[in-house]
Amino acid sequence: MYHKVENKFPKNFLWGASTSAYQVEGAYNKDGKGASVQDTKVLPEGTADFKVSSDHYHHYKEDIALFAEMGFKTYRFSISWTRIIPNGTGEVNEKGIEFYNNLIDELKKYNIEPLVTMYHFDLPDVLQQRGGWSNRETVDAFVEYARVIFENFGDRVKYWLTINEQNMMILHGAAIGTVNEGCEDIQKELYQQNHHMMLAQAMTMKLCHKMVEDGKIGPAPNISAIYPASPKPEDVLAAQNFNAIRNWLYLDMAVYGRYNAIAWSYMKEKGIEPKIEDGDMEILKGGDPDFIAFNYYSTATVKESKIDDSEGKFIGGDQQIATGDLGVFNGAHNDFLEKTEFGWEIDPVGFRTTLREIYGRYNLPLIVTENGLGAYDNLEDGDTINDDYRIDYLRKHIEQAKLAITDGVELLGYCPWSAIDLISTHQGFKKRYGFIYVNRDEFDLKDLRRIRKKSFFWYKNVIKSNGEEI
């Protein structure tokens, strides 16, 4: 659809950027913090661990001052569960409460709205050893953790996100760290975990509405529009299949409190449906999210997959690279899209498509909580980083966001990944996303100096002009 006149971004639009605790904070065992699954998992060879990361724990005042210099209206960060409750349950760590109180107060000093992710891939390792999300007791542990952070930070934090990329933890749980070794049927285990996460999410959204005055809360999955590889009807069906499994399963439950029918049919066919106890479906109703937050990097393209003599098992990939599931869909290359250095397809128009599709299905305000380009940034003479490729990527996506607003989408905010360089979940520190360069290499910590990239100054002007100058 073409428009004669494009709408402007709303006056109160929440421009910002995002990080997560384990990828940016460091100080992995300081001041009483317990170990998370990210601290104990086996990392890909040649990638940094999360012990120091960007050392935001010790540099947060400097970092927030830089965010304020860029003009952030919001900062999306996550709270480390094990910094608050080191063993996942039980004693609360006052030093952890103090750190996040200080961080939130520092943001408020600059009139930056905290946008808090409650859980971003970093389950307490003590709970993982007891079965993790496969153990129903983790639901109660999460709700108690939620109560503690609402109680301590709810007077200053208005916007809350429940679980980051729950769908990616289920589709790629073995890589992200939610399944213990020795599991006989990983898929069945993951969908049971998913059911428990959904229970925890629904209970937490209800609790937020009770405990946090004027609090607003929503889910934060990774959503991608799905294209059929051709107009062939079987390819269209495959796209519907993947859409239901990848996207709508998670949002239908968050918004409507019910399982998506196609996704449930898929689970039944594969014999991987979760055990649902008496009363569960009532718990899942009435979470009533105030908005939908979502991460977007690319779209996916799929084609028909026919059953052969093999067992129909899900085949890997990563967050943005779909491989396939026999008899359900096969991942396909999209000839119309370029790729990043790390193999992710770049699709700004697909961003508009995704915004329209989510809003059309659920009619809830949207917040973009991740969107960005991972690249090998080069520190040049004079402390310059000419990341024009990142500016180009973000510019094209912001243009499409503005068109989506003109289409009628209610978009509250845009928080690219990431505010500052941090450790990528899969590719370590060499895959940089930030507006701010952190002077360290994969294993050489150097001086951790903060350096403004070219994109820093560009985004500062985008915010200052409220998206009119991009």
Coordinates of C-alpha atoms in Angstrom, one line a residue:
M1 CA 0.0 0.0 0.0
Y2 CA 1.3 3.4 -1.0
H3 CA 0.4 6.5 1.0
K4 CA 0.2 10.1 -0.2
V5 CA 1.2 11.4 3.2
E6 CA 3.1 9.4 5.8
N7 CA 2.2 9.7 9.5
K8 CA 4.9 10.9 11.9
F9 CA 6.2 8.9 14.9
P10 CA 4.1 9.7 18.0
K11 CA 5.4 12.6 20.1
N12 CA 5.9 10.2 23.1
F13 CA 7.5 7.5 21.0
L14 CA 9.9 5.4 23.1
W15 CA 13.2 5.5 21.2
G16 CA 15.9 3.5 22.9
A17 CA 18.0 0.3 22.6
S18 CA 18.4 -3.1 24.4
T19 CA 20.8 -5.3 26.2
S20 CA 20.5 -8.4 28.4
A21 CA 22.1 -9.0 31.8
Y22 CA 24.3 -12.0 31.1
Q23 CA 25.5 -10.6 27.8
V24 CA 26.5 -7.1 29.1
E25 CA 26.9 -7.0 32.9
G26 CA 29.8 -9.3 33.7
A27 CA 30.6 -9.5 37.4
Y28 CA 29.3 -13.1 37.1
N29 CA 30.1 -14.0 40.7
K30 CA 30.3 -10.6 42.4
D31 CA 28.3 -9.3 45.4
G32 CA 26.5 -12.6 46.0
K33 CA 25.3 -13.4 42.5
G34 CA 24.6 -17.1 41.9
A35 CA 25.4 -19.1 38.8
S36 CA 23.0 -19.2 35.9
V37 CA 22.9 -21.7 33.0
Q38 CA 24.8 -19.2 30.9
D39 CA 27.6 -19.3 33.4
T40 CA 27.9 -23.1 33.4
K41 CA 27.1 -24.1 29.8
V42 CA 29.7 -25.3 27.4
L43 CA 30.4 -22.5 24.9
P44 CA 31.3 -22.9 21.2
E45 CA 35.0 -23.1 20.8
G46 CA 36.7 -19.8 20.2
T47 CA 34.0 -17.7 21.9
A48 CA 34.3 -15.6 25.1
D49 CA 32.5 -16.6 28.3
F50 CA 30.2 -14.2 30.1
K51 CA 32.4 -13.6 33.2
V52 CA 33.3 -10.0 32.3
S53 CA 31.2 -9.4 29.1
S54 CA 31.1 -5.6 28.7
D55 CA 31.5 -5.1 32.5
H56 CA 28.3 -2.9 32.5
Y57 CA 28.0 -3.9 36.2
H58 CA 31.0 -1.6 37.0
H59 CA 30.4 0.9 34.1
Y60 CA 26.6 1.4 34.3
K61 CA 26.8 5.1 35.2
E62 CA 29.2 5.8 32.3
D63 CA 27.0 3.8 29.9
I64 CA 23.8 5.4 30.9
A65 CA 25.3 8.8 30.5
L66 CA 26.1 7.8 26.9
F67 CA 22.6 6.6 26.4
A68 CA 21.3 9.9 27.7
E69 CA 23.7 11.7 25.3
M70 CA 22.1 9.7 22.4
G71 CA 18.7 10.9 23.8
F72 CA 17.2 7.6 24.8
K73 CA 13.6 7.8 25.9
T74 CA 13.8 4.2 27.2
Y75 CA 16.4 1.5 27.9
R76 CA 15.4 -2.1 27.6
F77 CA 17.6 -4.3 29.9
S78 CA 17.0 -7.6 31.8
I79 CA 17.3 -8.4 35.5
S80 CA 19.5 -11.3 36.4
W81 CA 17.4 -13.7 38.4
T82 CA 20.5 -15.1 40.2
R83 CA 21.7 -11.6 41.1
I84 CA 18.3 -11.2 42.9
I85 CA 17.8 -14.7 44.2
P86 CA 21.2 -16.6 43.9
N87 CA 19.7 -20.1 44.2
G88 CA 16.5 -19.4 42.2
T89 CA 14.4 -19.7 45.4
G90 CA 14.9 -18.7 49.0
E91 CA 17.1 -15.9 50.3
V92 CA 17.1 -12.5 48.4
N93 CA 20.5 -11.0 47.7
E94 CA 20.3 -7.4 49.0
K95 CA 23.4 -6.4 46.9
G96 CA 21.5 -7.4 43.8
I97 CA 18.5 -5.3 44.8
E98 CA 20.9 -2.4 45.4
F99 CA 22.5 -2.7 42.0
Y100 CA 19.3 -2.6 40.1
N101 CA 17.9 0.2 42.4
N102 CA 21.0 2.2 41.5
L103 CA 20.7 1.4 37.8
I104 CA 17.0 2.3 37.7
D105 CA 17.6 5.5 39.6
E106 CA 20.4 6.5 37.3
L107 CA 18.0 6.0 34.3
K108 CA 15.3 8.1 36.0
K109 CA 17.9 10.8 36.6
Y110 CA 18.1 11.3 32.9
N111 CA 14.4 10.7 32.3
I112 CA 15.0 7.4 30.6
E113 CA 12.1 5.0 31.0
P114 CA 13.2 1.5 32.3
L115 CA 11.9 -1.3 30.1
V116 CA 12.6 -4.4 32.1
T117 CA 12.9 -8.0 30.8
M118 CA 12.3 -10.3 33.7
Y119 CA 14.0 -13.4 32.2
H120 CA 16.4 -13.5 29.3
F121 CA 17.8 -17.0 28.9
D122 CA 19.6 -17.1 32.3
L123 CA 17.7 -19.6 34.5
P124 CA 19.4 -20.2 37.9
D125 CA 21.7 -23.2 37.5
V126 CA 20.4 -24.6 40.8
L127 CA 17.0 -24.8 39.3
Q128 CA 18.4 -26.3 36.1
Q129 CA 19.9 -29.1 38.1
R130 CA 16.5 -29.9 39.5
G131 CA 15.0 -30.2 36.0
G132 CA 14.8 -26.5 35.0
W133 CA 11.6 -25.6 33.2
S134 CA 10.7 -29.3 33.0
N135 CA 10.1 -29.2 36.7
R136 CA 6.8 -27.6 37.5
E137 CA 8.2 -26.2 40.7
T138 CA 10.1 -23.7 38.5
V139 CA 6.8 -22.0 37.7
D140 CA 6.3 -21.1 41.4
A141 CA 9.9 -20.1 41.7
F142 CA 9.5 -17.7 38.8
V143 CA 6.4 -16.2 40.2
E144 CA 8.1 -15.6 43.5
Y145 CA 11.0 -14.0 41.7
A146 CA 8.5 -11.8 39.9
R147 CA 6.9 -10.8 43.3
V148 CA 10.3 -9.7 44.6
I149 CA 11.2 -7.5 41.7
F150 CA 7.7 -6.0 41.5
E151 CA 7.9 -5.2 45.2
N152 CA 11.4 -3.6 44.9
F153 CA 11.3 -1.9 41.6
G154 CA 7.6 -1.5 40.7
D155 CA 7.4 2.0 42.1
R156 CA 9.8 3.2 39.3
V157 CA 9.4 0.6 36.5
K158 CA 6.2 0.9 34.5
Y159 CA 7.0 -1.4 31.5
W160 CA 7.7 -5.1 32.0
L161 CA 8.5 -7.9 29.6
T162 CA 8.0 -11.5 30.9
I163 CA 10.2 -14.0 29.0
N164 CA 12.6 -13.0 26.2
E165 CA 12.2 -15.2 23.0
Q166 CA 10.3 -18.0 24.7
N167 CA 9.7 -19.4 21.2
M168 CA 13.5 -19.6 20.5
M169 CA 14.1 -21.4 23.7
I170 CA 11.6 -24.1 22.6
L171 CA 12.7 -24.3 18.9
H172 CA 16.4 -24.1 19.8
G173 CA 16.5 -25.1 23.5
A174 CA 19.5 -27.4 23.2
A175 CA 21.6 -24.5 21.9
I176 CA 20.3 -21.9 24.3
G177 CA 20.6 -24.1 27.4
T178 CA 17.2 -25.3 28.6
V179 CA 17.6 -29.1 28.3
N180 CA 19.7 -31.3 30.5
E181 CA 21.9 -34.0 29.0
G182 CA 20.4 -37.4 28.7
C183 CA 17.0 -36.3 27.6
E184 CA 15.4 -39.1 25.5
D185 CA 12.9 -36.9 23.6
I186 CA 14.1 -33.3 23.4
Q187 CA 11.2 -32.0 21.5
K188 CA 8.6 -33.4 24.0
E189 CA 10.7 -32.1 26.9
L190 CA 10.8 -28.7 25.3
Y191 CA 7.1 -28.4 24.7
Q192 CA 6.5 -29.4 28.3
Q193 CA 8.8 -26.7 29.3
N194 CA 6.9 -24.3 27.1
H195 CA 3.7 -25.2 28.9
H196 CA 5.3 -24.4 32.2
M197 CA 6.7 -21.1 30.9
M198 CA 3.2 -20.1 29.7
L199 CA 1.8 -20.8 33.1
A200 CA 4.5 -18.7 34.7
Q201 CA 3.9 -15.9 32.3
A202 CA 0.1 -15.8 32.8
M203 CA 0.5 -15.9 36.6
T204 CA 3.1 -13.1 36.4
M205 CA 1.1 -10.9 34.2
K206 CA -1.8 -11.1 36.6
L207 CA 0.5 -10.4 39.5
C208 CA 1.9 -7.4 37.8
H209 CA -1.5 -5.9 37.4
K210 CA -2.2 -6.4 41.1
M211 CA 1.1 -5.2 42.5
V212 CA 2.4 -2.5 40.1
E213 CA 0.3 0.7 40.0
D214 CA -0.2 1.7 36.4
G215 CA 2.1 -1.2 35.4
K216 CA 2.1 -2.5 31.9
I217 CA 3.4 -6.0 30.9
G218 CA 3.6 -8.1 27.8
P219 CA 5.4 -11.1 26.2
A220 CA 8.6 -10.7 24.2
P221 CA 8.9 -13.4 21.5
N222 CA 11.0 -13.3 18.4
I223 CA 8.5 -12.9 15.5
S224 CA 9.2 -13.2 11.8
A225 CA 6.7 -13.1 8.9
I226 CA 6.8 -16.4 7.0
Y227 CA 6.8 -16.5 3.2
P228 CA 5.9 -19.5 1.1
A229 CA 8.7 -20.2 -1.4
S230 CA 6.2 -20.1 -4.3
P231 CA 2.4 -19.7 -4.9
K232 CA 2.2 -23.5 -4.9
P233 CA -0.6 -24.4 -2.5
E234 CA 1.5 -26.9 -0.6
D235 CA 4.1 -24.2 0.0
V236 CA 1.5 -21.9 1.4
L237 CA 0.4 -24.6 3.7
A238 CA 4.0 -25.1 4.8
A239 CA 4.2 -21.4 5.6
Q240 CA 1.0 -21.6 7.7
N241 CA 2.5 -24.6 9.5
F242 CA 5.7 -22.8 10.4
N243 CA 3.9 -19.5 11.3
A244 CA 1.7 -21.4 13.8
I245 CA 4.7 -23.3 15.3
R246 CA 7.1 -20.4 15.4
N247 CA 4.9 -17.4 16.0
W248 CA 1.2 -17.8 16.9
L249 CA 1.6 -20.6 19.4
Y250 CA 3.2 -18.2 21.8
L251 CA 1.2 -15.0 21.1
D252 CA -2.2 -16.8 21.0
M253 CA -1.5 -18.2 24.5
A254 CA -0.3 -14.9 25.9
V255 CA -3.2 -12.9 24.5
Y256 CA -6.1 -15.4 24.4
G257 CA -5.0 -18.0 27.0
R258 CA -5.4 -20.9 24.5
Y259 CA -3.3 -23.1 22.3
N260 CA -3.1 -22.3 18.6
A261 CA -5.1 -25.1 16.8
I262 CA -2.5 -25.8 14.1
A263 CA 0.4 -25.8 16.6
W264 CA -1.6 -28.2 18.9
S265 CA -2.4 -30.5 15.9
Y266 CA 1.4 -30.5 15.1
M267 CA 2.3 -31.5 18.7
K268 CA -0.4 -34.2 18.7
E269 CA 0.8 -35.6 15.4
K270 CA 4.4 -35.7 16.6
G271 CA 3.5 -37.1 20.0
I272 CA 5.1 -34.2 21.8
E273 CA 2.1 -32.5 23.3
P274 CA 2.6 -31.4 27.0
K275 CA 0.8 -32.8 30.0
I276 CA -1.9 -30.4 31.0
E277 CA -3.0 -30.7 34.6
D278 CA -6.4 -29.9 36.0
G279 CA -6.9 -26.1 36.3
D280 CA -4.0 -25.2 33.9
M281 CA -6.2 -23.8 31.2
E282 CA -8.0 -21.6 33.7
I283 CA -4.6 -20.3 34.9
L284 CA -3.6 -19.5 31.3
K285 CA -6.7 -17.3 30.8
G286 CA -6.9 -13.7 31.8
G287 CA -3.2 -12.7 31.6
D288 CA -4.4 -9.7 29.6
P289 CA -1.1 -8.3 28.3
D290 CA -1.1 -4.5 27.8
F291 CA 1.1 -4.7 24.7
I292 CA 3.1 -7.1 22.7
A293 CA 6.9 -6.7 22.6
F294 CA 8.8 -8.6 19.9
N295 CA 12.3 -9.0 18.5
Y296 CA 12.7 -8.9 14.7
Y297 CA 15.8 -9.6 12.6
S298 CA 14.5 -11.2 9.4
T299 CA 11.7 -13.1 7.8
A300 CA 11.7 -16.8 6.9
T301 CA 10.9 -18.6 3.7
V302 CA 9.7 -22.2 3.6
K303 CA 8.4 -24.8 1.2
E304 CA 6.6 -28.1 1.3
S305 CA 8.1 -31.0 3.1
K306 CA 7.0 -34.5 2.2
I307 CA 7.2 -37.4 4.7
D308 CA 9.8 -39.9 3.7
D309 CA 11.1 -43.1 5.4
S310 CA 12.8 -41.2 8.2
E311 CA 11.2 -40.2 11.5
G312 CA 9.7 -36.7 11.4
K313 CA 12.0 -34.9 13.7
F314 CA 12.7 -31.2 13.9
I315 CA 16.0 -30.2 12.2
G316 CA 18.1 -27.4 13.8
G317 CA 19.1 -24.0 12.5
D318 CA 19.2 -20.9 14.7
Q319 CA 16.9 -18.0 15.7
Q320 CA 16.8 -16.7 12.1
I321 CA 17.7 -19.7 10.0
A322 CA 15.0 -22.3 9.6
T323 CA 16.0 -25.7 8.3
G324 CA 12.9 -27.8 8.5
D325 CA 10.6 -30.4 10.0
L326 CA 9.8 -33.5 7.9
G327 CA 6.2 -33.5 6.7
V328 CA 5.7 -29.9 8.1
F329 CA 8.0 -27.5 6.3
N330 CA 11.4 -27.1 4.7
G331 CA 13.5 -23.9 5.0
A332 CA 14.1 -22.2 1.6
H333 CA 16.5 -19.5 0.3
N334 CA 15.0 -16.2 -0.6
D335 CA 16.6 -14.9 -3.8
F336 CA 15.2 -11.4 -3.2
L337 CA 17.1 -10.8 0.1
E338 CA 20.7 -10.0 0.9
K339 CA 22.4 -11.6 3.9
T340 CA 24.5 -10.4 6.8
E341 CA 28.1 -11.6 7.4
F342 CA 26.6 -14.2 9.7
G343 CA 24.1 -15.6 7.2
W344 CA 20.9 -13.9 8.4
E345 CA 18.7 -12.5 5.6
I346 CA 18.0 -8.8 5.6
D347 CA 14.3 -7.9 5.0
P348 CA 13.2 -4.3 6.0
V349 CA 9.9 -4.6 4.1
G350 CA 9.3 -7.9 6.0
F351 CA 9.5 -5.8 9.2
R352 CA 6.5 -3.8 8.0
T353 CA 4.8 -7.0 7.1
T354 CA 5.4 -8.4 10.5
L355 CA 4.2 -5.3 12.3
R356 CA 1.0 -5.3 10.3
E357 CA 0.4 -9.0 10.8
I358 CA 0.9 -9.0 14.6
Y359 CA -1.3 -5.9 15.1
G360 CA -3.9 -7.2 12.7
R361 CA -4.2 -10.5 14.7
Y362 CA -4.1 -9.1 18.2
N363 CA -5.0 -5.4 18.1
L364 CA -2.6 -4.6 21.0
P365 CA 0.1 -1.8 21.0
L366 CA 3.5 -3.1 19.9
I367 CA 7.0 -2.4 21.1
V368 CA 10.1 -3.5 19.1
T369 CA 12.6 -4.8 21.6
E370 CA 15.3 -6.0 19.3
N371 CA 16.3 -5.3 15.7
G372 CA 19.8 -4.9 14.6
L373 CA 22.9 -5.9 12.6
G374 CA 25.7 -8.1 13.9
A375 CA 29.0 -7.3 12.2
Y376 CA 32.7 -7.3 12.4
D377 CA 33.3 -3.7 13.4
N378 CA 36.8 -2.2 12.8
L379 CA 38.4 0.3 15.2
E380 CA 40.3 2.7 13.0
D381 CA 42.8 5.5 13.8
G382 CA 41.4 8.3 15.9
D383 CA 39.0 6.0 17.7
T384 CA 36.5 5.9 14.8
I385 CA 34.2 3.1 13.8
N386 CA 32.6 3.7 10.4
D387 CA 29.6 1.3 10.7
D388 CA 27.7 2.7 7.8
Y389 CA 26.3 -0.8 7.1
R390 CA 24.6 -0.7 10.5
I391 CA 23.2 2.8 9.8
D392 CA 21.9 1.5 6.4
Y393 CA 20.2 -1.5 8.1
L394 CA 18.5 0.5 10.8
R395 CA 17.5 3.3 8.5
K396 CA 15.7 1.0 6.2
H397 CA 13.9 -0.7 9.1
I398 CA 12.9 2.6 10.7
E399 CA 11.5 3.7 7.3
Q400 CA 9.3 0.6 7.3
A401 CA 8.2 1.1 10.9
K402 CA 7.0 4.6 9.9
L403 CA 5.1 3.1 7.0
A404 CA 3.5 0.5 9.3
I405 CA 2.4 3.4 11.6
T406 CA 0.8 5.0 8.6
D407 CA -0.8 1.7 7.8
G408 CA -2.6 2.0 11.2
V409 CA -0.2 0.0 13.5
E410 CA 0.0 1.3 17.0
L411 CA 3.7 1.2 17.7
L412 CA 4.9 2.5 21.1
G413 CA 8.6 2.2 20.8
Y414 CA 11.7 1.0 19.0
C415 CA 14.7 -0.5 20.8
P416 CA 17.4 -1.9 18.5
W417 CA 19.9 -4.5 19.6
S418 CA 22.1 -3.4 21.1
A419 CA 22.7 -0.2 23.1
I420 CA 26.4 -1.2 23.5
D421 CA 28.6 -4.0 22.3
L422 CA 28.0 -7.2 24.2
I423 CA 28.6 -10.9 23.8
S424 CA 26.5 -12.6 21.2
T425 CA 24.7 -15.8 22.4
H426 CA 26.3 -17.8 19.5
Q427 CA 29.3 -15.9 18.1
G428 CA 30.9 -14.3 21.1
F429 CA 32.3 -10.7 21.2
K430 CA 33.4 -10.6 17.6
K431 CA 29.8 -10.2 16.5
R432 CA 29.1 -6.6 17.4
Y433 CA 25.7 -4.9 17.5
G434 CA 26.1 -1.8 19.6
F435 CA 26.0 2.0 19.0
I436 CA 28.9 2.1 21.5
Y437 CA 32.1 0.1 20.9
V438 CA 33.6 -1.7 23.9
N439 CA 37.4 -1.9 23.5
R440 CA 38.0 -5.6 24.1
D441 CA 38.5 -8.7 21.9
E442 CA 37.3 -12.2 22.3
F443 CA 39.8 -13.1 25.0
D444 CA 41.8 -9.9 25.5
L445 CA 39.9 -7.6 27.8
K446 CA 42.2 -4.6 27.0
D447 CA 40.8 -1.5 28.7
L448 CA 37.0 -1.9 28.1
R449 CA 37.0 1.7 27.0
R450 CA 33.7 3.0 25.5
I451 CA 33.9 4.6 22.1
R452 CA 31.1 6.2 20.1
K453 CA 30.6 4.6 16.7
K454 CA 29.4 6.6 13.6
S455 CA 25.9 5.0 14.2
F456 CA 25.9 6.6 17.7
F457 CA 25.8 10.1 16.2
W458 CA 23.3 9.0 13.5
Y459 CA 20.9 7.5 16.0
K460 CA 21.2 10.5 18.3
N461 CA 19.9 12.7 15.4
V462 CA 17.1 10.2 14.6
I463 CA 15.9 10.5 18.2
K464 CA 16.3 14.3 18.3
S465 CA 14.2 14.6 15.1
N466 CA 11.7 11.9 16.3
G467 CA 12.4 9.8 13.3
E468 CA 12.1 12.6 10.7
E469 CA 15.8 12.7 9.9
I470 CA 17.1 9.2 9.2

